CSV table of C-alpha atoms in Angstrom, one decimal:
chain,number,residue,atom,x,y,z
L,1,MET,CA,17.2,28.0,4.5
L,2,PRO,CA,17.7,28.6,0.7
L,3,PHE,CA,18.1,25.5,-1.4
L,4,ASP,CA,21.5,24.9,-3.1
L,5,ARG,CA,21.5,22.1,-5.7
L,6,GLY,CA,25.2,21.7,-5.4
L,7,GLY,CA,24.7,20.7,-1.8
L,8,PHE,CA,23.1,17.4,-2.8
L,9,VAL,CA,25.7,14.6,-2.9
L,10,ARG,CA,24.7,11.6,-5.0
L,11,ALA,CA,25.5,8.9,-2.5
L,12,GLU,CA,23.3,6.9,-0.1
L,13,ALA,CA,25.3,7.8,2.9
L,14,GLU,CA,25.4,11.5,2.1
L,15,THR,CA,22.0,13.1,1.9
L,16,CYS,CA,22.7,16.5,3.3
L,17,VAL,CA,21.5,19.8,1.9
L,18,GLN,CA,24.3,22.3,2.0
L,19,ALA,CA,23.2,25.7,3.0
L,20,THR,CA,24.8,29.0,1.9
L,21,ALA,CA,28.4,29.6,2.9
L,22,GLY,CA,28.9,29.5,6.7
L,23,GLU,CA,25.7,27.6,7.5
L,24,PRO,CA,25.9,23.9,8.5
L,25,ALA,CA,24.6,21.1,6.3
L,26,ARG,CA,21.3,19.5,7.1
L,27,PRO,CA,19.6,16.3,6.0
L,28,MET,CA,17.3,16.2,3.0
L,29,ARG,CA,13.8,16.8,4.2
L,30,VAL,CA,10.8,14.8,2.7
L,31,LEU,CA,7.2,15.1,3.8
L,32,PHE,CA,4.9,12.2,3.1
L,33,VAL,CA,1.2,13.1,2.6
L,34,ALA,CA,-1.1,10.1,2.9
L,35,SER,CA,-4.5,9.0,4.2
L,36,GLU,CA,-3.0,5.9,5.9
L,37,TYR,CA,0.0,5.3,8.1
L,38,PHE,CA,0.6,2.0,9.9
L,39,PRO,CA,0.1,1.6,12.8
L,40,LEU,CA,-2.2,4.6,13.2
L,41,ALA,CA,-4.5,3.8,10.2
L,42,LYS,CA,-4.5,1.0,7.7
L,43,THR,CA,-6.9,-0.5,5.3
L,44,GLY,CA,-4.4,-2.2,2.9
L,45,GLY,CA,-1.0,-1.8,1.3
L,46,LEU,CA,-1.0,2.0,1.3
L,47,GLY,CA,-0.7,2.1,5.1
L,48,ASP,CA,2.1,-0.5,5.0
L,49,VAL,CA,4.0,1.6,2.4
L,50,THR,CA,3.7,4.9,4.2
L,51,GLY,CA,4.6,3.2,7.5
L,52,ALA,CA,7.7,1.5,6.3
L,53,LEU,CA,9.2,3.6,3.5
L,54,PRO,CA,9.8,6.7,5.7
L,55,ARG,CA,11.6,4.6,8.3
L,56,ALA,CA,13.8,3.1,5.6
L,57,LEU,CA,14.6,6.5,4.3
L,58,ARG,CA,15.6,7.8,7.7
L,59,GLY,CA,18.0,4.9,7.8
L,60,LEU,CA,19.7,6.5,4.7
L,61,GLY,CA,19.9,9.8,6.5
L,62,VAL,CA,16.8,11.4,5.1
L,63,ASP,CA,14.6,13.5,7.4
L,64,ALA,CA,11.3,11.9,6.4
L,65,ARG,CA,8.1,12.8,8.1
L,66,VAL,CA,4.4,12.0,7.6
L,67,ILE,CA,1.2,14.0,7.7
L,68,ILE,CA,-2.2,12.2,8.0
L,69,PRO,CA,-5.7,12.9,9.2
L,70,ALA,CA,-6.3,12.5,12.9
L,71,TYR,CA,-8.8,9.6,12.7
L,72,ARG,CA,-10.2,8.3,15.9
L,73,SER,CA,-7.9,5.2,15.6
L,74,ALA,CA,-4.9,7.4,15.1
L,75,LEU,CA,-5.5,9.6,18.1
L,76,ALA,CA,-5.9,6.4,20.2
L,77,LYS,CA,-2.6,5.0,19.2
L,78,VAL,CA,-0.1,7.9,19.3
L,79,SER,CA,2.3,7.8,22.2
L,80,GLY,CA,2.9,11.5,22.6
L,81,LEU,CA,1.8,14.9,21.4
L,82,GLY,CA,4.0,18.0,20.8
L,83,ARG,CA,3.7,21.4,19.1
L,84,VAL,CA,0.2,22.4,18.0
L,85,GLU,CA,-0.8,25.0,15.4
L,86,THR,CA,-4.4,26.2,15.0
L,87,ILE,CA,-5.4,27.6,11.5
L,88,GLU,CA,-8.4,28.4,9.4
L,89,ILE,CA,-7.7,26.0,6.5
L,90,LEU,CA,-10.9,26.8,4.5
L,91,PRO,CA,-13.4,29.5,5.1
L,92,GLY,CA,-15.0,28.7,8.4
L,93,ARG,CA,-13.1,25.5,8.8
L,94,MET,CA,-10.7,25.5,11.7
L,95,ILE,CA,-8.2,22.7,12.2
L,96,ARG,CA,-5.1,22.0,14.3
L,97,ILE,CA,-1.9,20.5,13.1
L,98,VAL,CA,-0.3,18.5,15.9
L,99,GLU,CA,3.1,16.9,16.1
L,100,ALA,CA,2.9,13.3,17.4
L,101,SER,CA,5.1,10.4,18.0
L,102,VAL,CA,4.6,6.6,17.6
L,103,THR,CA,6.1,4.2,20.1
L,104,PHE,CA,8.1,2.0,17.8
L,105,SER,CA,8.9,4.4,15.0
L,106,ARG,CA,11.5,7.2,14.7
L,107,VAL,CA,9.3,9.0,12.1
L,108,PRO,CA,7.8,12.2,13.2
L,109,VAL,CA,4.1,12.4,12.4
L,110,TYR,CA,1.8,15.4,11.9
L,111,LEU,CA,-1.9,14.9,12.6
L,112,VAL,CA,-4.6,17.0,11.0
L,113,VAL,CA,-7.1,17.4,13.8
L,114,CYS,CA,-10.6,18.2,12.8
L,115,PRO,CA,-13.1,16.2,14.8
L,116,GLU,CA,-16.1,16.9,12.7
L,117,LEU,CA,-14.3,15.5,9.6
L,118,PHE,CA,-12.1,12.7,11.0
L,119,ASP,CA,-13.1,11.6,14.5
L,120,ARG,CA,-15.8,9.2,13.4
L,121,PRO,CA,-16.6,5.5,13.7
L,122,GLY,CA,-16.1,3.4,10.6
L,123,GLY,CA,-13.0,3.5,8.4
L,124,PRO,CA,-10.9,6.3,6.8
L,125,TYR,CA,-13.1,6.3,3.7
L,126,VAL,CA,-16.4,4.6,4.6
L,127,ASP,CA,-18.9,4.5,7.4
L,128,GLU,CA,-19.9,1.5,9.4
L,129,SER,CA,-22.2,0.3,6.6
L,130,SER,CA,-19.3,0.4,4.1
L,131,GLN,CA,-20.7,3.5,2.3
L,132,ASP,CA,-18.3,6.3,1.2
L,133,TRP,CA,-18.4,9.3,3.5
L,134,ALA,CA,-20.5,11.9,1.7
L,135,ASP,CA,-17.9,14.6,2.5
L,136,ASN,CA,-14.8,12.8,1.4
L,137,ALA,CA,-14.0,15.6,-1.1
L,138,GLU,CA,-13.8,18.1,1.8
L,139,ARG,CA,-12.0,15.7,4.2
L,140,PHE,CA,-9.1,15.1,1.9
L,141,ALA,CA,-9.0,18.6,0.5
L,142,VAL,CA,-8.4,19.7,4.2
L,143,LEU,CA,-5.6,17.1,4.4
L,144,ALA,CA,-4.0,18.6,1.2
L,145,HIS,CA,-4.4,22.2,2.3
L,146,ALA,CA,-2.8,21.4,5.7
L,147,ALA,CA,0.1,19.6,4.1
L,148,VAL,CA,0.8,22.5,1.7
L,149,HIS,CA,0.5,24.9,4.7
L,150,LEU,CA,3.3,22.9,6.4
L,151,ALA,CA,5.3,22.4,3.2
L,152,MET,CA,5.4,26.1,2.4
L,153,GLY,CA,6.6,27.0,5.8
L,154,ARG,CA,3.6,29.2,6.5
L,155,GLY,CA,3.0,28.2,10.1
L,156,GLY,CA,4.9,28.0,13.4
L,157,PHE,CA,6.7,24.7,12.8
L,158,PRO,CA,10.5,25.1,12.4
L,159,TRP,CA,10.6,22.5,9.6
L,160,GLN,CA,10.1,22.7,5.9
L,161,PRO,CA,10.6,19.9,3.4
L,162,ASP,CA,12.7,19.9,0.2
L,163,VAL,CA,10.4,17.4,-1.4
L,164,VAL,CA,6.7,16.6,-0.8
L,165,HIS,CA,5.7,13.0,-1.6
L,166,ALA,CA,1.9,12.7,-2.0
L,167,HIS,CA,0.3,9.3,-2.1
L,168,ASP,CA,-2.8,8.3,-4.2
L,169,TRP,CA,-6.0,10.2,-4.8
L,170,GLN,CA,-6.5,11.2,-1.2
L,171,ALA,CA,-3.4,13.4,-1.5
L,172,GLY,CA,-3.9,14.2,-5.2
L,173,LEU,CA,-4.7,17.9,-4.5
L,174,VAL,CA,-1.3,18.5,-3.0
L,175,PRO,CA,0.7,18.8,-6.3
L,176,LEU,CA,-2.1,21.1,-7.6
L,177,LEU,CA,-2.0,23.4,-4.6
L,178,LEU,CA,1.8,23.5,-4.6
L,179,ARG,CA,1.8,24.4,-8.3
L,180,PHE,CA,-0.4,27.4,-7.8
L,181,ALA,CA,1.1,28.5,-4.5
L,182,PRO,CA,3.0,31.8,-4.9
L,183,GLY,CA,6.8,31.9,-4.2
L,184,PRO,CA,9.5,29.3,-3.8
L,185,LYS,CA,8.2,25.8,-3.1
L,186,PRO,CA,9.4,22.2,-2.6
L,187,ALA,CA,9.4,19.7,-5.5
L,188,SER,CA,6.4,17.4,-5.6
L,189,ILE,CA,6.3,13.7,-6.3
L,190,PHE,CA,3.0,11.8,-6.7
L,191,THR,CA,2.6,8.1,-6.3
L,192,ILE,CA,-0.2,6.2,-8.0
L,193,HIS,CA,-1.1,3.2,-5.9
L,194,ASN,CA,-4.2,2.2,-7.8
L,195,ALA,CA,-5.6,4.0,-10.8
L,196,ALA,CA,-8.9,2.2,-10.4
L,197,PHE,CA,-9.8,4.7,-7.6
L,198,PRO,CA,-9.8,8.2,-9.2
L,199,GLY,CA,-11.1,10.2,-6.3
L,200,ARG,CA,-13.9,11.5,-8.5
L,201,PHE,CA,-16.3,14.2,-7.3
L,202,GLY,CA,-18.9,16.5,-8.9
L,203,PHE,CA,-18.1,20.2,-9.3
L,204,ASP,CA,-20.8,20.9,-6.7
L,205,GLN,CA,-18.8,18.8,-4.2
L,206,VAL,CA,-15.5,20.8,-4.7
L,207,ARG,CA,-17.0,24.3,-4.5
L,208,GLY,CA,-15.7,26.0,-1.4
L,209,LEU,CA,-12.5,23.9,-1.2
L,210,ALA,CA,-10.3,26.8,-2.3
L,211,LEU,CA,-9.2,25.3,-5.5
L,212,PRO,CA,-7.9,27.6,-8.3
L,213,GLU,CA,-10.6,27.9,-11.0
L,214,GLU,CA,-8.0,27.5,-13.7
L,215,ALA,CA,-7.0,24.1,-12.3
L,216,LEU,CA,-10.4,22.6,-12.8
L,217,GLY,CA,-10.5,22.5,-16.6
L,218,THR,CA,-9.6,19.8,-19.1
L,219,ASP,CA,-5.9,20.8,-18.8
L,220,GLY,CA,-6.1,20.2,-15.1
L,221,ALA,CA,-8.2,18.2,-12.7
L,222,GLU,CA,-11.4,17.8,-14.8
L,223,PHE,CA,-12.2,14.2,-15.6
L,224,TYR,CA,-15.2,13.4,-17.8
L,225,GLY,CA,-17.4,16.2,-16.4
L,226,ASP,CA,-16.3,15.8,-12.8
L,227,VAL,CA,-13.1,16.6,-10.8
L,228,SER,CA,-10.6,13.8,-10.1
L,229,PHE,CA,-8.2,14.2,-7.3
L,230,LEU,CA,-6.0,11.4,-8.8
L,231,LYS,CA,-5.8,13.4,-12.1
L,232,ALA,CA,-4.9,16.5,-10.2
L,233,GLY,CA,-1.9,14.6,-8.8
L,234,ILE,CA,-0.9,13.1,-12.1
L,235,TYR,CA,-1.3,16.4,-14.0
L,236,TYR,CA,0.5,18.8,-11.6
L,237,ALA,CA,3.2,16.7,-9.9
L,238,ASP,CA,6.9,17.3,-10.9
L,239,LYS,CA,7.5,13.6,-11.0
L,240,LEU,CA,5.2,10.5,-11.0
L,241,THR,CA,5.9,7.1,-9.5
L,242,THR,CA,4.0,3.9,-9.1
L,243,VAL,CA,4.5,0.8,-7.1
L,244,SER,CA,6.1,-1.6,-9.6
L,245,PRO,CA,7.9,-1.4,-13.0
L,246,THR,CA,5.3,-3.6,-14.7
L,247,TYR,CA,2.4,-1.5,-13.4
L,248,ALA,CA,4.1,1.6,-14.7
L,249,ARG,CA,4.0,0.1,-18.2
L,250,GLU,CA,0.4,-1.2,-17.7
L,251,LEU,CA,-0.8,2.2,-16.6
L,252,CYS,CA,-0.1,3.6,-20.1
L,253,THR,CA,-2.6,1.1,-21.7
L,254,PRO,CA,-6.4,1.5,-21.9
L,255,GLU,CA,-6.8,-1.9,-20.1
L,256,PHE,CA,-5.1,-0.8,-16.9
L,257,GLY,CA,-5.0,3.1,-17.1
L,258,GLY,CA,-8.4,3.8,-15.6
L,259,GLY,CA,-9.1,6.5,-18.2
L,260,PHE,CA,-5.8,8.2,-17.4
L,261,ASP,CA,-3.7,6.2,-19.9
L,262,GLY,CA,-3.5,9.1,-22.5
L,263,LEU,CA,-2.3,11.6,-19.9
L,264,LEU,CA,0.1,9.1,-18.5
L,265,ARG,CA,1.5,8.3,-21.9
L,266,SER,CA,2.1,12.1,-22.3
L,267,ARG,CA,4.0,12.0,-19.0
L,268,GLN,CA,5.7,8.7,-19.6
L,269,THR,CA,9.2,10.1,-19.2
L,270,ASP,CA,8.2,11.4,-15.8
L,271,LEU,CA,6.7,8.1,-14.6
L,272,VAL,CA,8.9,5.7,-12.7
L,273,GLY,CA,7.9,2.2,-11.4
L,274,ILE,CA,9.6,1.3,-8.1
L,275,LEU,CA,8.7,-2.0,-6.6
L,276,ASN,CA,7.4,-1.8,-3.1
L,277,GLY,CA,8.9,-3.7,-0.2
L,278,ILE,CA,7.9,-5.1,3.1
L,279,ASP,CA,9.0,-4.4,6.6
L,280,ASP,CA,11.3,-7.4,7.0
L,281,GLU,CA,11.6,-6.7,10.8
L,282,LEU,CA,7.9,-6.7,11.4
L,283,TRP,CA,7.3,-9.6,9.0
L,284,ASN,CA,10.0,-12.0,10.2
L,285,PRO,CA,9.1,-15.6,11.1
L,286,ALA,CA,12.3,-15.9,13.2
L,287,THR,CA,11.1,-13.2,15.6
L,288,ASP,CA,7.4,-12.8,15.0
L,289,LYS,CA,5.6,-12.6,18.4
L,290,HIS,CA,2.3,-13.5,16.8
L,291,LEU,CA,3.4,-17.1,16.0
L,292,ALA,CA,3.1,-20.3,18.0
L,293,HIS,CA,6.7,-21.1,17.0
L,294,ASN,CA,9.4,-19.1,15.3
L,295,TYR,CA,11.5,-20.5,12.5
L,296,ALA,CA,14.1,-19.4,9.9
L,297,ASP,CA,14.0,-22.4,7.6
L,298,PRO,CA,11.0,-24.4,6.4
L,299,ASP,CA,12.6,-27.7,7.4
L,300,CYS,CA,13.3,-26.8,11.1
L,301,GLY,CA,9.8,-27.8,12.3
L,302,GLY,CA,8.7,-24.4,13.3
L,303,LYS,CA,6.6,-23.8,10.2
L,304,GLN,CA,4.9,-27.2,10.6
L,305,ALA,CA,4.1,-26.3,14.2
L,306,CYS,CA,2.6,-23.0,13.0
L,307,LYS,CA,0.4,-24.9,10.5
L,308,SER,CA,-0.9,-27.2,13.2
L,309,ALA,CA,-1.6,-24.3,15.5
L,310,LEU,CA,-3.5,-22.5,12.7
L,311,GLN,CA,-5.6,-25.5,11.9
L,312,ARG,CA,-6.6,-25.8,15.5
L,313,GLU,CA,-7.3,-22.1,15.7
L,314,LEU,CA,-9.5,-22.1,12.6
L,315,GLY,CA,-11.3,-25.4,13.5
L,316,LEU,CA,-9.8,-27.4,10.7
L,317,PRO,CA,-8.6,-31.0,11.2
L,318,GLU,CA,-5.0,-31.0,12.3
L,319,SER,CA,-3.5,-32.8,9.2
L,320,PRO,CA,0.2,-32.1,8.7
L,321,ARG,CA,0.3,-33.7,5.2
L,322,ASN,CA,-2.8,-32.1,3.8
L,323,PRO,CA,-2.0,-29.0,1.7
L,324,LEU,CA,-3.5,-25.8,3.2
L,325,ALA,CA,-4.3,-23.1,0.7
L,326,ILE,CA,-4.9,-19.6,2.1
L,327,PHE,CA,-6.5,-16.4,0.8
L,328,ALA,CA,-5.5,-13.2,2.7
L,329,SER,CA,-6.8,-10.2,0.7
L,330,ARG,CA,-9.8,-7.9,0.4
L,331,LEU,CA,-12.9,-9.7,-0.9
L,332,THR,CA,-13.2,-7.9,-4.2
L,333,GLU,CA,-13.4,-8.8,-7.9
L,334,GLN,CA,-9.9,-7.2,-8.4
L,335,LYS,CA,-8.5,-9.9,-6.1
L,336,MET,CA,-10.5,-12.6,-8.0
L,337,ALA,CA,-12.3,-13.4,-4.8
L,338,ASP,CA,-15.4,-14.1,-6.9
L,339,VAL,CA,-13.4,-16.7,-8.9
L,340,VAL,CA,-12.2,-18.4,-5.7
L,341,LEU,CA,-15.7,-18.5,-4.4
L,342,ASN,CA,-17.1,-20.1,-7.6
L,343,ARG,CA,-14.2,-22.6,-8.0
L,344,ILE,CA,-13.1,-23.7,-4.5
L,345,SER,CA,-15.7,-26.5,-4.3
L,346,GLY,CA,-14.4,-27.9,-7.5
L,347,ALA,CA,-10.9,-27.7,-6.2
L,348,LEU,CA,-11.9,-29.6,-3.1
L,349,GLU,CA,-13.4,-32.4,-5.3
L,350,SER,CA,-10.3,-32.6,-7.5
L,351,ALA,CA,-8.0,-32.6,-4.4
L,352,PRO,CA,-9.7,-34.5,-1.6
L,353,ASP,CA,-6.9,-33.8,0.9
L,354,LEU,CA,-7.0,-30.0,0.2
L,355,GLN,CA,-7.9,-27.5,3.0
L,356,PHE,CA,-8.7,-23.8,2.5
L,357,ALA,CA,-8.6,-20.9,4.9
L,358,LEU,CA,-9.7,-17.3,4.2
L,359,VAL,CA,-9.2,-14.2,6.3
L,360,GLY,CA,-10.6,-10.9,4.9
L,361,GLN,CA,-13.4,-8.5,4.4
L,362,GLY,CA,-15.0,-6.7,1.5
L,363,ASP,CA,-18.0,-7.1,-0.8
L,364,ARG,CA,-21.0,-8.2,1.3
L,365,LYS,CA,-22.3,-10.7,-1.3
L,366,LEU,CA,-18.9,-12.3,-1.5
L,367,GLU,CA,-18.7,-12.4,2.3
L,368,GLN,CA,-22.1,-14.2,2.5
L,369,GLY,CA,-21.0,-16.6,-0.3
L,370,PHE,CA,-17.9,-17.6,1.6
L,371,ARG,CA,-19.9,-17.9,4.9
L,372,GLU,CA,-22.2,-20.3,3.2
L,373,ILE,CA,-19.5,-22.4,1.5
L,374,ALA,CA,-17.7,-22.7,4.8
L,375,GLN,CA,-20.9,-24.0,6.4
L,376,ALA,CA,-21.2,-26.6,3.6
L,377,HIS,CA,-17.6,-27.8,4.1
L,378,PRO,CA,-16.9,-27.4,7.8
L,379,ASN,CA,-13.9,-29.7,7.9
L,380,ARG,CA,-12.3,-28.4,4.7
L,381,ILE,CA,-12.9,-24.6,4.6
L,382,ALA,CA,-12.4,-22.0,7.4
L,383,VAL,CA,-13.5,-18.4,6.9
L,384,ARG,CA,-12.9,-15.4,9.1
L,385,LEU,CA,-14.6,-12.3,7.8
L,386,GLU,CA,-12.4,-9.8,9.6
L,387,TYR,CA,-9.1,-8.1,9.4
L,388,SER,CA,-6.7,-9.0,12.2
L,389,GLU,CA,-3.0,-8.2,11.9
L,390,PRO,CA,-1.9,-11.0,14.3
L,391,LEU,CA,-4.1,-13.5,12.5
L,392,ALA,CA,-2.7,-12.4,9.1
L,393,HIS,CA,0.8,-13.2,10.4
L,394,ARG,CA,-0.3,-16.7,11.6
L,395,LEU,CA,-2.1,-17.3,8.3
L,396,HIS,CA,1.1,-16.7,6.3
L,397,ALA,CA,3.1,-18.8,8.7
L,398,GLY,CA,0.7,-21.7,8.7
L,399,GLY,CA,-0.3,-21.9,5.1
L,400,ASP,CA,1.3,-23.9,2.3
L,401,LEU,CA,-0.1,-22.2,-0.8
L,402,LEU,CA,-1.3,-18.6,-1.1
L,403,LEU,CA,-4.0,-17.8,-3.7
L,404,HIS,CA,-3.4,-14.3,-4.9
L,405,GLY,CA,-4.7,-14.3,-8.5
L,406,SER,CA,-5.6,-10.6,-9.0
L,407,ARG,CA,-7.2,-9.4,-12.2
L,408,TYR,CA,-4.7,-6.5,-11.8
L,409,GLU,CA,-2.3,-5.7,-9.0
L,410,PRO,CA,-0.3,-2.5,-8.9
L,411,CYS,CA,2.2,-4.1,-6.6
L,412,GLY,CA,0.8,-6.4,-3.9
L,413,LEU,CA,2.5,-7.1,-0.6
L,414,VAL,CA,0.7,-10.3,0.4
L,415,GLN,CA,2.8,-12.4,-1.9
L,416,MET,CA,5.9,-11.0,-0.4
L,417,TYR,CA,4.7,-11.7,3.1
L,418,SER,CA,3.9,-15.3,2.1
L,419,MET,CA,7.3,-15.9,0.6
L,420,ARG,CA,9.0,-14.4,3.7
L,421,TYR,CA,7.1,-17.1,5.8
L,422,GLY,CA,7.8,-20.0,3.4
L,423,THR,CA,4.2,-20.1,2.0
L,424,VAL,CA,4.4,-20.6,-1.8
L,425,PRO,CA,2.4,-17.9,-3.7
L,426,LEU,CA,0.1,-18.5,-6.7
L,427,VAL,CA,-0.3,-15.3,-8.7
L,428,ARG,CA,-1.4,-13.9,-12.0
L,429,ASN,CA,1.2,-12.5,-14.4
L,430,THR,CA,0.4,-8.8,-13.8
L,431,GLY,CA,1.8,-5.7,-12.1
L,432,GLY,CA,4.0,-6.2,-9.1
L,433,LEU,CA,3.0,-9.9,-8.9
L,434,ALA,CA,4.9,-10.4,-12.2
L,435,ASP,CA,7.9,-8.4,-10.8
L,436,SER,CA,8.1,-10.4,-7.5
L,437,VAL,CA,7.2,-14.1,-8.2
L,438,ASN,CA,9.2,-16.4,-10.5
L,439,ASP,CA,7.3,-19.4,-11.9
L,440,ALA,CA,8.3,-22.9,-10.9
L,441,ASP,CA,8.2,-23.9,-14.6
L,442,GLY,CA,9.9,-20.8,-15.9
L,443,ALA,CA,13.4,-19.9,-16.9
L,444,SER,CA,14.4,-18.4,-13.6
L,445,SER,CA,17.1,-20.0,-11.6
L,446,THR,CA,15.3,-19.0,-8.4
L,447,PRO,CA,11.7,-20.1,-8.8
L,448,THR,CA,9.4,-18.9,-5.9
L,449,GLY,CA,5.8,-19.8,-6.9
L,450,PHE,CA,3.2,-20.5,-9.6
L,451,VAL,CA,2.2,-17.9,-12.2
L,452,PHE,CA,-0.8,-18.0,-14.6
L,453,ASP,CA,-1.6,-15.5,-17.4
L,454,GLN,CA,-5.3,-15.3,-18.0
L,455,ALA,CA,-7.8,-13.8,-15.5
L,456,SER,CA,-10.0,-16.8,-15.7
L,457,GLY,CA,-11.2,-19.5,-13.3
L,458,ASP,CA,-9.8,-22.2,-15.5
L,459,ALA,CA,-6.3,-20.6,-15.5
L,460,MET,CA,-6.3,-20.0,-11.8
L,461,MET,CA,-7.5,-23.5,-10.9
L,462,ALA,CA,-5.0,-25.1,-13.3
L,463,ALA,CA,-2.2,-23.3,-11.5
L,464,MET,CA,-3.6,-24.3,-8.2
L,465,MET,CA,-3.7,-28.0,-9.1
L,466,ARG,CA,-0.2,-27.6,-10.4
L,467,GLY,CA,0.8,-26.3,-7.0
L,468,VAL,CA,-1.0,-29.0,-5.1
L,469,ASP,CA,0.6,-31.7,-7.3
L,470,VAL,CA,4.1,-30.3,-6.6
L,471,TYR,CA,3.3,-30.2,-2.9
L,472,ARG,CA,2.3,-33.9,-3.0
L,473,ARG,CA,4.8,-35.4,-5.4
L,474,SER,CA,7.9,-33.2,-5.4
L,475,PRO,CA,8.9,-32.4,-1.8
L,476,ASP,CA,12.4,-31.3,-2.9
L,477,LEU,CA,11.1,-28.8,-5.5
L,478,TRP,CA,8.6,-27.6,-2.9
L,479,ARG,CA,11.3,-27.0,-0.3
L,480,GLY,CA,13.3,-25.2,-3.0
L,481,LEU,CA,10.4,-22.9,-3.7
L,482,GLN,CA,10.0,-22.2,0.0
L,483,ARG,CA,13.7,-21.5,0.6
L,484,ASN,CA,14.0,-19.2,-2.5
L,485,GLY,CA,11.0,-17.2,-1.3
L,486,MET,CA,12.3,-16.9,2.2
L,487,ARG,CA,15.7,-15.8,1.0
L,488,ARG,CA,14.4,-13.3,-1.5
L,489,ASP,CA,15.2,-9.7,-0.6
L,490,ASN,CA,11.8,-8.0,-0.4
L,491,GLY,CA,12.8,-5.5,2.2
L,492,TRP,CA,12.5,-1.7,1.8
L,493,GLN,CA,16.2,-1.0,1.5
L,494,LYS,CA,16.3,-1.3,-2.3
L,495,SER,CA,13.1,0.7,-2.8
L,496,ALA,CA,14.3,3.4,-0.3
L,497,SER,CA,17.6,3.8,-2.2
L,498,ARG,CA,15.7,4.2,-5.5
L,499,HIS,CA,13.4,6.8,-3.9
L,500,HIS,CA,16.3,8.6,-2.4
L,501,ALA,CA,17.9,8.8,-5.9
L,502,LEU,CA,14.7,10.1,-7.3
L,503,TYR,CA,14.6,12.8,-4.6
L,504,LEU,CA,18.1,13.8,-5.6
L,505,GLN,CA,17.2,14.0,-9.2
L,506,GLN,CA,14.3,16.4,-8.3
L,507,ALA,CA,16.6,18.5,-6.2
L,508,GLU,CA,16.8,21.2,-8.8
L,509,ALA,CA,13.0,21.6,-8.7
L,510,ALA,CA,13.0,22.3,-4.9
L,511,PHE,CA,12.1,25.8,-3.9
L,512,LYS,CA,11.6,26.9,-7.5
L,513,VAL,CA,9.6,30.0,-8.5
L,514,PRO,CA,7.3,29.3,-11.4
């Protein structure tokens, strides 16, 4: 169906593409390309975003669909398989594109089935020893080629998008391949979730991946003598987005730009920061099936019951009045997990009634450090070196104060989960944390947490002691922080509306001929 810009109506309730005279209107079509999609595959916030945003867009009338690799975990979780197409995506590399459905989601999913690349133990990016898969360049090039095959309408699927929305370096080749594809094509949007991960590979690793030679120079995907999939997306996409307004500004600086700040400054008019949201149906303490007790208000008793249940589960003394600080992120230096490890013993000395609980995985040295410190403080510190979705829900419900002091944070969802559950966040003034948490001592009429500026142990611990002091001495202020956080609208509706508007703005680029 040919694209007609006049058929796009700029209103949330009217998202139809008008065909030529005599043909019926149809919804706008958007294809999400990503390496993660909750619940089929998730290592962090990317999976949550690609799981929730398409569903929210479908609520606005957009025909949003997702294409991801058919990891072992994904194949085990789909509820049904439909149409299948078998193609040679690279010389000698046969794949299948399979339609799939997920039980609780109305979003159609396409799986890129290639067992030798994706049906493996370990995670989407690393093996069981946490080492990057040596063939990641080929793995995600195959994803990109499959997505472009679908987007260009080359196969047997009776569906073609108006916009292709590619996410992070794993999908960075999609805008490049679309730019060089002959004939009319959809518009491309590329979202930078974290510029610290460039998807960088040597030229020897990208030979044989069917990439145009002219796209591999300085004015293209070349990055300090290598090829960066992230740069390919930044350079060739029609429009760029990132996951918060503050991070969009930070990306254009040397401190946060990851070496891409010059390129991003040159494309600053094409870069939009849209704050992520959370799935407020999945993360809802009033209905959450993972909790010992449901609640809609911090004073109703349900949250205190969840705290007691969490203390019992983690082996901590059941102490209703003791402040319980939680950490619920990857164990990395980005998340200041090293600072928490080095300072938590001092915090326990300064606050003798303080308890601390951590759930997460990451750097092996940090894991060992937290294991040892938990052994040294068995009645004060509980550590679970794992990722468990149900336990994450119970942690947010049972905690009092969230430690989330990242050195940089493009958006962050953990602080939004904690506010939703009445757990007060402590964050650094950066990226999406700055956009989503209002400091208790600031000018905001709706404070929700505690914010510090410097990425230092002193600044983080000072903010933590400030939070503990408010918990002890100012119960009315504490309840106000909890209520403000629980009432804050962190759902996907606002973000979906902004994305929808962006798709409409890019309508004139759809099915263009270069």
